Amino acid sequence: MAIVGINGIGKSTLLRTIGNFQPKIAGDILFEGKPQTDFAPIDFSKKVSVVLTEPIASKNLTVVELIALGRQPYTNWIGNLSPTDKSKINEAVQILELDNLKQKKCYELSDGQLQRVLIARALAQDTDIILLDEPTTHLDLFHKVQILKILKSIAHKTNKTIVFTSHEIEMAIQLCDKILILDGHKNPFEKPSKLIENKAFESLFPSNTVVFDSISGTFRIQK
């Protein structure tokens, strides 16, 4: 699922609020019918994992060391990895196709490779929900598509709920099961085909600048 909208509409704010990185402004956030605030931090971290845009604390870690940090909610106080922890880490490495990069330092990676590692860390955390803030930022077209296809594959194969914010609206239309459009009014949430049918994308940007073509599912510059 993608959260899309114009700059400043509140995409990242919503994602960070759901992930409990900042207090909610209004309304209620429920997980399994319980308020978000009812969960202890350790319990919440077993339900929701997050990939933010902030740089990682230490790029001197190896790829496998960074992925292993996703198991912190389950390890003992000295961080010993159990057979289950190691299995989850290896599974994430395989799914994100990082086997040949496991021993590389994170500072040696390209932006696209590092993003896959951060997704692998979230996957190793083994939560029902994975939140990602702008996961395709600073990536070229190939790597943008690669990351979004990987996320779709993970969601379908593991039955996890994956929610990400994005400016890549046309890609989201093609690859996402559902999209939430933050427009500051109705904030429609539907399958892309239904949103197109309801003309939800056509008022997203000023019509004298960009128009949405419902036939092709793309935006055109109004010349």
Phi, psi and omega in degrees: 000135179250146170251118183235165180159172181290164177302137176083002182283340176117021181298306181293324178300314179298313182298315181293329177290316177300321180280002177067031176268346175208153182292149180288149179279321180197169175082191182231145175239118184244139172237121182055036178080001181249144177301143179307322184289348179282346183270133171293150182308318181294324179287322179296323181289349174268356181248328185227127172245153189224138172241110182259175183273350181296145178296150180290156186297318182220113177279004178277352175290151171282166180303312183291329177293320179293318179297322181298336178297338177295344181268004182304324179296345186248344185276165177282184189293341177258005172078023178294135180268126177277170174304323178295317178302312181297324178294318179294321178296314180296321179298317179295319178300316182292315182297321181271005177055055184246011186303320182282355181248001191307320185263003177285148173285148184296332179290347179273354187270153171284169179301318180294319178295316180296323179296321177296323178295318180294324175293321178298322177299315178296321180293320178296335179293341172057054177258159177288333184235132174240124179251135179226130179261113179048061184292348182254008179300138177071010179258151175283175186303315181301313184287330173300310181296318180302313182297315182292325177291323176297316180298319178296317180297317179298314181300317184284323183281327186255352181064027175272155174268120180245124181236129179220148173272150182198151168261355182275070188294319181295321177293320179298321179300321183281331191246342186268148175286322178217157179225137170255120177262114174274109180242002180081001182230276183270335181047063184296144181226112185199178169294147180307319181298323179289322178296320177296315179301323181274005178060032184289334181276344189287341179252013183290323180236158177304131186293341178276000180243308183223135177237149181262130177262106185291339180288312182268346182071032182228164177261143178240142175286129178277109183272000000 
